[in-house]
């Protein structure tokens, strides 16, 4: 299965640019976010338990130790020799520019780290923070601003206690694009109240704003969240793998040629995942997407 027949993958982009395998490694700098600390709300998004997707991020706050540990593990598993420090947990631009610079500089002090991927919320990227990221990009580092949007429907964002709307995302994208930052947008398929195909609407809206890359994964219902409590009461519709792969195949078919896919699905961690169980079957999901793309190609020809 060669997914690059149909998908402009992030991995292929990095290998072509740097001539070797480059891998992202997660970093936890002990950030929080404004709908956790009371600025906009408490409790965070109803689906959020960061441990469910970055359980190996230990020594939170000790960036150097995290990178050293992750490099050893990832190199053995993938053979990668260069890395992008992925500031993943919570909102990684939610702090003073001075603090952010210290964290990012520490990550980049490792000679094998060639860049930064910074995950955050659209309402946490003021102009001085964007300027800081652009500064690193101008120095030759591979820099990606990863905006967690999840959906372009304000009703859905309210339902999951997101704490921002689509307007904040549009504003953040326009300001980041104006200075030439590379942008990746995260979408979640199957949020409460949405049909799987609603992700196609969100995808089209995001692409129309000119983003450079996309990440998509199915809604994960994980332990320790409000969503898990709602699910146990029978209030959350479970999406099927067939539905997910149907929509993802269509997303790929609609994608402009330049668009990079950082992720086509996400598996999370078995110890936390309650539903859907099929989300753990990453290669089954990718295989089904591939077969649907291949079938469409045969029909088209």
Short mmCIF file of C-alpha atoms in Angstrom, two decimals:
data_model
loop_
_atom_site.label_atom_id
_atom_site.label_comp_id
_atom_site.label_asym_id
_atom_site.label_seq_id
_atom_site.Cartn_x
_atom_site.Cartn_y
_atom_site.Cartn_z
CA UNK A 1 0.00 0.00 0.00
CA UNK A 2 1.62 3.21 -1.18
CA UNK A 3 -0.61 5.98 0.18
CA UNK A 4 1.58 8.58 -1.50
CA UNK A 5 -0.10 7.58 -4.76
CA UNK A 6 -3.07 9.60 -3.59
CA UNK A 7 -1.90 11.68 -0.62
CA UNK A 8 0.71 14.41 -0.33
CA UNK A 9 2.03 13.20 3.02
CA UNK A 10 4.03 15.24 5.51
CA UNK A 11 6.61 12.47 5.75
CA UNK A 12 7.27 12.53 2.02
CA UNK A 13 7.54 16.33 2.09
CA UNK A 14 10.15 16.20 4.87
CA UNK A 15 12.21 13.48 3.23
CA UNK A 16 12.23 15.35 -0.08
CA UNK A 17 13.24 18.60 1.62
CA UNK A 18 15.91 17.24 3.97
CA UNK A 19 17.09 14.12 2.17
CA UNK A 20 16.47 11.84 5.14
CA UNK A 21 13.75 10.67 7.47
CA UNK A 22 12.56 13.36 9.87
CA UNK A 23 10.25 12.51 12.77
CA UNK A 24 8.16 14.64 15.12
CA UNK A 25 8.70 14.07 18.84
CA UNK A 26 6.23 15.30 21.44
CA UNK A 27 7.26 17.87 24.02
CA UNK A 28 5.24 18.85 27.09
CA UNK A 29 6.22 22.29 28.39
CA UNK A 30 3.52 22.29 31.09
CA UNK A 31 1.25 24.77 29.36
CA UNK A 32 -2.44 25.14 30.14
CA UNK A 33 -5.17 26.85 28.09
CA UNK A 34 -7.73 29.62 28.63
CA UNK A 35 -10.73 27.35 29.01
CA UNK A 36 -8.95 25.42 31.74
CA UNK A 37 -7.48 28.17 33.88
CA UNK A 38 -10.70 30.17 34.20
CA UNK A 39 -9.87 32.87 31.66
CA UNK A 40 -12.63 31.57 29.39
CA UNK A 41 -13.81 28.53 31.28
CA UNK A 42 -12.84 25.56 33.38
CA UNK A 43 -12.63 21.87 32.64
CA UNK A 44 -11.38 22.27 29.08
CA UNK A 45 -12.94 20.75 25.98
CA UNK A 46 -15.36 17.93 26.74
CA UNK A 47 -13.26 15.45 24.73
CA UNK A 48 -9.85 16.45 26.11
CA UNK A 49 -7.54 14.23 28.13
CA UNK A 50 -4.02 14.98 26.92
CA UNK A 51 -2.61 11.80 28.44
CA UNK A 52 -4.69 9.82 25.95
CA UNK A 53 -2.57 10.93 22.99
CA UNK A 54 0.81 11.78 24.53
CA UNK A 55 1.31 9.32 27.41
CA UNK A 56 5.03 8.98 26.72
CA UNK A 57 5.64 12.66 27.38
CA UNK A 58 7.29 12.43 30.77
CA UNK A 59 9.36 14.90 32.78
CA UNK A 60 6.88 17.62 31.81
CA UNK A 61 8.68 20.93 31.69
CA UNK A 62 12.14 19.37 31.28
CA UNK A 63 12.33 19.83 27.55
CA UNK A 64 15.91 18.66 27.10
CA UNK A 65 15.27 15.40 28.96
CA UNK A 66 12.11 14.73 26.97
CA UNK A 67 13.87 15.24 23.67
CA UNK A 68 16.83 13.05 24.60
CA UNK A 69 14.55 10.23 25.72
CA UNK A 70 12.29 10.48 22.67
CA UNK A 71 15.20 10.58 20.22
CA UNK A 72 16.49 7.24 21.45
CA UNK A 73 13.07 5.56 21.23
CA UNK A 74 12.11 7.03 17.87
CA UNK A 75 15.48 6.37 16.25
CA UNK A 76 15.30 2.69 17.18
CA UNK A 77 11.75 2.41 15.86
CA UNK A 78 11.94 4.49 12.67
CA UNK A 79 15.58 5.11 11.87
CA UNK A 80 15.05 8.88 11.92
CA UNK A 81 18.11 10.99 12.58
CA UNK A 82 16.52 14.43 12.51
CA UNK A 83 13.54 15.63 14.50
CA UNK A 84 10.89 18.32 14.84
CA UNK A 85 10.02 19.23 18.41
CA UNK A 86 6.25 19.02 18.61
CA UNK A 87 4.89 21.17 21.43
CA UNK A 88 1.68 19.20 21.69
CA UNK A 89 -0.02 19.24 25.09
CA UNK A 90 -2.60 21.99 25.60
CA UNK A 91 -2.01 25.51 24.17
CA UNK A 92 1.68 25.97 23.43
CA UNK A 93 1.57 29.67 22.64
CA UNK A 94 -0.31 30.55 25.83
CA UNK A 95 2.37 32.50 27.65
CA UNK A 96 4.66 35.49 27.43
CA UNK A 97 6.92 35.83 24.41
CA UNK A 98 9.92 35.65 26.75
CA UNK A 99 8.82 32.31 28.19
CA UNK A 100 7.94 30.93 24.79
CA UNK A 101 11.32 31.91 23.40
CA UNK A 102 13.04 30.12 26.28
CA UNK A 103 11.08 26.91 25.67
CA UNK A 104 11.55 26.94 21.91
CA UNK A 105 15.25 27.81 22.19
CA UNK A 106 15.81 24.90 24.56
CA UNK A 107 14.22 22.49 22.10
CA UNK A 108 16.25 23.85 19.20
CA UNK A 109 19.51 23.69 21.16
CA UNK A 110 19.67 20.00 20.27
CA UNK A 111 21.60 19.73 17.02
CA UNK A 112 19.31 16.96 15.75
CA UNK A 113 16.18 19.13 16.13
CA UNK A 114 15.63 21.00 12.88
CA UNK A 115 12.36 22.73 13.69
CA UNK A 116 9.23 23.29 15.71
CA UNK A 117 5.61 22.25 15.41
CA UNK A 118 3.54 24.30 17.83
CA UNK A 119 0.04 23.14 18.67
CA UNK A 120 -2.34 25.75 20.01
CA UNK A 121 -5.77 27.36 19.85
CA UNK A 122 -6.80 30.05 17.34
CA UNK A 123 -7.48 32.49 20.18
CA UNK A 124 -3.96 32.15 21.62
CA UNK A 125 -1.82 33.53 18.79
CA UNK A 126 -1.38 37.30 19.21
CA UNK A 127 0.83 39.06 16.70
CA UNK A 128 3.98 39.04 18.90
CA UNK A 129 3.77 35.24 19.13
CA UNK A 130 3.33 34.90 15.38
CA UNK A 131 6.33 37.19 14.91
CA UNK A 132 8.40 34.97 17.21
CA UNK A 133 7.57 31.85 15.19
CA UNK A 134 8.35 33.69 11.95
CA UNK A 135 11.70 34.66 13.43
CA UNK A 136 12.62 30.99 13.80
CA UNK A 137 11.37 30.25 10.30
CA UNK A 138 13.50 33.06 8.89
CA UNK A 139 16.54 31.48 10.55
CA UNK A 140 15.98 28.37 8.47
CA UNK A 141 14.13 26.16 10.92
CA UNK A 142 11.15 24.05 9.82
CA UNK A 143 8.30 25.78 11.64
CA UNK A 144 4.65 24.78 11.68
CA UNK A 145 1.83 26.50 13.51
CA UNK A 146 -0.79 23.84 14.23
CA UNK A 147 -4.20 25.32 14.98
CA UNK A 148 -6.72 23.10 16.74
CA UNK A 149 -10.01 24.06 15.16
CA UNK A 150 -11.87 20.70 15.21
CA UNK A 151 -14.96 22.08 13.41
CA UNK A 152 -16.04 25.22 11.58
CA UNK A 153 -19.54 25.00 13.08
CA UNK A 154 -19.90 27.33 16.04
CA UNK A 155 -22.73 25.20 17.45
CA UNK A 156 -20.35 22.22 17.59
CA UNK A 157 -17.60 24.26 19.20
CA UNK A 158 -20.02 25.45 21.86
CA UNK A 159 -21.21 21.89 22.45
CA UNK A 160 -17.68 20.69 23.25
CA UNK A 161 -16.86 23.75 25.40
CA UNK A 162 -14.21 24.89 22.97
CA UNK A 163 -14.24 28.50 24.12
CA UNK A 164 -13.78 30.07 20.69
CA UNK A 165 -15.62 30.21 17.38
CA UNK A 166 -14.78 30.00 13.71
CA UNK A 167 -14.25 33.77 13.53
CA UNK A 168 -11.21 33.58 15.83
CA UNK A 169 -9.77 30.87 13.60
CA UNK A 170 -10.30 32.92 10.43
CA UNK A 171 -8.58 35.89 12.05
CA UNK A 172 -5.61 33.79 13.21
CA UNK A 173 -5.15 32.22 9.78
CA UNK A 174 -5.25 35.55 7.98
CA UNK A 175 -2.66 37.08 10.31
CA UNK A 176 -0.37 34.05 10.16
CA UNK A 177 -0.62 33.82 6.37
CA UNK A 178 0.09 37.54 6.03
CA UNK A 179 3.58 37.01 7.44
CA UNK A 180 4.23 33.71 5.67
CA UNK A 181 3.92 31.15 8.46
CA UNK A 182 3.14 27.56 7.50
CA UNK A 183 -0.21 26.44 8.91
CA UNK A 184 -1.68 23.05 9.72
CA UNK A 185 -5.31 22.81 10.86
CA UNK A 186 -6.72 20.02 13.04
CA UNK A 187 -10.22 18.68 12.44
CA UNK A 188 -12.15 16.05 14.40
CA UNK A 189 -14.78 14.01 12.57
CA UNK A 190 -17.87 12.92 14.48
CA UNK A 191 -18.24 15.64 17.11
CA UNK A 192 -21.53 15.54 19.06
CA UNK A 193 -24.36 16.87 16.89
CA UNK A 194 -22.39 16.50 13.64
CA UNK A 195 -22.76 13.95 10.88
CA UNK A 196 -19.48 12.57 9.47
CA UNK A 197 -20.06 14.37 6.17
CA UNK A 198 -20.17 17.71 8.01
CA UNK A 199 -16.38 17.43 8.10
CA UNK A 200 -16.43 17.98 4.33
CA UNK A 201 -17.99 21.40 4.93
CA UNK A 202 -15.35 22.24 7.52
CA UNK A 203 -12.62 20.99 5.22
CA UNK A 204 -13.80 23.16 2.33
CA UNK A 205 -13.98 26.24 4.55
CA UNK A 206 -10.48 25.65 5.87
CA UNK A 207 -9.00 25.04 2.43
CA UNK A 208 -10.61 28.21 1.11
CA UNK A 209 -8.60 30.15 3.68
CA UNK A 210 -5.36 28.86 2.17
CA UNK A 211 -3.90 26.59 4.85
CA UNK A 212 -0.86 24.49 3.99
CA UNK A 213 -1.72 21.25 5.76
CA UNK A 214 -4.46 19.34 7.52
CA UNK A 215 -4.82 16.78 10.28
CA UNK A 216 -7.98 14.73 10.73
CA UNK A 217 -8.92 12.04 13.19
CA UNK A 218 -12.14 10.44 14.42
CA UNK A 219 -13.66 11.60 17.67
CA UNK A 220 -12.12 9.62 20.52
CA UNK A 221 -14.16 9.08 23.64
CA UNK A 222 -11.55 8.71 26.34
CA UNK A 223 -11.60 8.14 30.07
CA UNK A 224 -11.67 11.09 32.41
CA UNK A 225 -13.67 13.44 30.19
CA UNK A 226 -17.14 14.96 30.16
CA UNK A 227 -17.66 13.33 26.78
CA UNK A 228 -17.04 9.93 28.34
CA UNK A 229 -19.76 10.60 30.91
CA UNK A 230 -22.17 11.65 28.15
CA UNK A 231 -21.30 8.53 26.16
CA UNK A 232 -21.98 6.25 29.10
CA UNK A 233 -25.44 7.81 29.37
CA UNK A 234 -26.08 6.99 25.70
CA UNK A 235 -25.98 10.59 24.54
CA UNK A 236 -23.15 10.34 22.00
CA UNK A 237 -23.57 8.80 18.56
CA UNK A 238 -20.76 6.44 17.58
CA UNK A 239 -19.40 6.82 14.07
CA UNK A 240 -18.50 3.68 12.12
CA UNK A 241 -15.18 3.01 10.41
CA UNK A 242 -17.06 2.79 7.11
CA UNK A 243 -18.42 6.31 7.60
CA UNK A 244 -15.03 7.68 8.60
CA UNK A 245 -13.18 6.18 5.65
CA UNK A 246 -15.88 7.25 3.19
CA UNK A 247 -15.50 10.87 4.23
CA UNK A 248 -11.70 10.74 4.43
CA UNK A 249 -11.49 9.34 0.91
CA UNK A 250 -13.63 12.25 -0.29
CA UNK A 251 -11.48 14.74 1.65
CA UNK A 252 -8.40 13.40 -0.13
CA UNK A 253 -10.11 13.57 -3.53
CA UNK A 254 -11.06 17.21 -2.90
CA UNK A 255 -7.63 18.25 -1.64
CA UNK A 256 -5.69 20.77 -3.72
CA UNK A 257 -2.36 19.47 -5.02
CA UNK A 258 -0.27 21.57 -2.63
CA UNK A 259 -2.06 20.45 0.54
CA UNK A 260 -0.04 18.32 2.94
CA UNK A 261 -1.68 15.71 5.13
CA UNK A 262 0.01 15.51 8.51
CA UNK A 263 -2.41 12.80 9.61
CA UNK A 264 -5.26 10.78 8.12
CA UNK A 265 -6.39 9.18 11.37
CA UNK A 266 -5.38 8.92 15.00
CA UNK A 267 -5.35 5.89 17.26
CA UNK A 268 -4.82 7.31 20.74
CA UNK A 269 -3.91 4.95 23.57
CA UNK A 270 -5.77 1.73 24.32
CA UNK A 271 -5.59 2.28 28.07
CA UNK A 272 -7.68 5.45 27.74
CA UNK A 273 -9.92 4.81 24.73
CA UNK A 274 -13.54 3.87 25.40
CA UNK A 275 -14.94 4.28 21.90
CA UNK A 276 -14.76 3.68 18.99
CA UNK A 277 -12.72 0.49 19.30
CA UNK A 278 -11.93 0.54 15.59
CA UNK A 279 -9.92 3.73 16.08
CA UNK A 280 -7.08 1.55 17.39
CA UNK A 281 -6.85 -0.24 14.03
CA UNK A 282 -4.76 2.39 12.27
CA UNK A 283 -3.56 0.19 9.42
CA UNK A 284 -7.03 -1.20 8.81
CA UNK A 285 -8.36 2.35 8.55
CA UNK A 286 -5.59 3.46 6.19
CA UNK A 287 -6.00 0.31 4.12
CA UNK A 288 -9.73 0.92 3.70
CA UNK A 289 -9.15 4.54 2.71
CA UNK A 290 -6.57 3.39 0.18
CA UNK A 291 -8.90 0.80 -1.35
CA UNK A 292 -11.66 3.38 -1.71
CA UNK A 293 -9.31 5.81 -3.42
CA UNK A 294 -8.04 3.04 -5.69
CA UNK A 295 -11.59 1.98 -6.58
CA UNK A 296 -12.51 5.55 -7.43
CA UNK A 297 -9.40 5.82 -9.60
CA UNK A 298 -10.39 2.71 -11.53
CA UNK A 299 -13.93 4.02 -12.04
CA UNK A 300 -12.60 7.39 -13.22
CA UNK A 301 -10.36 5.70 -15.77
#
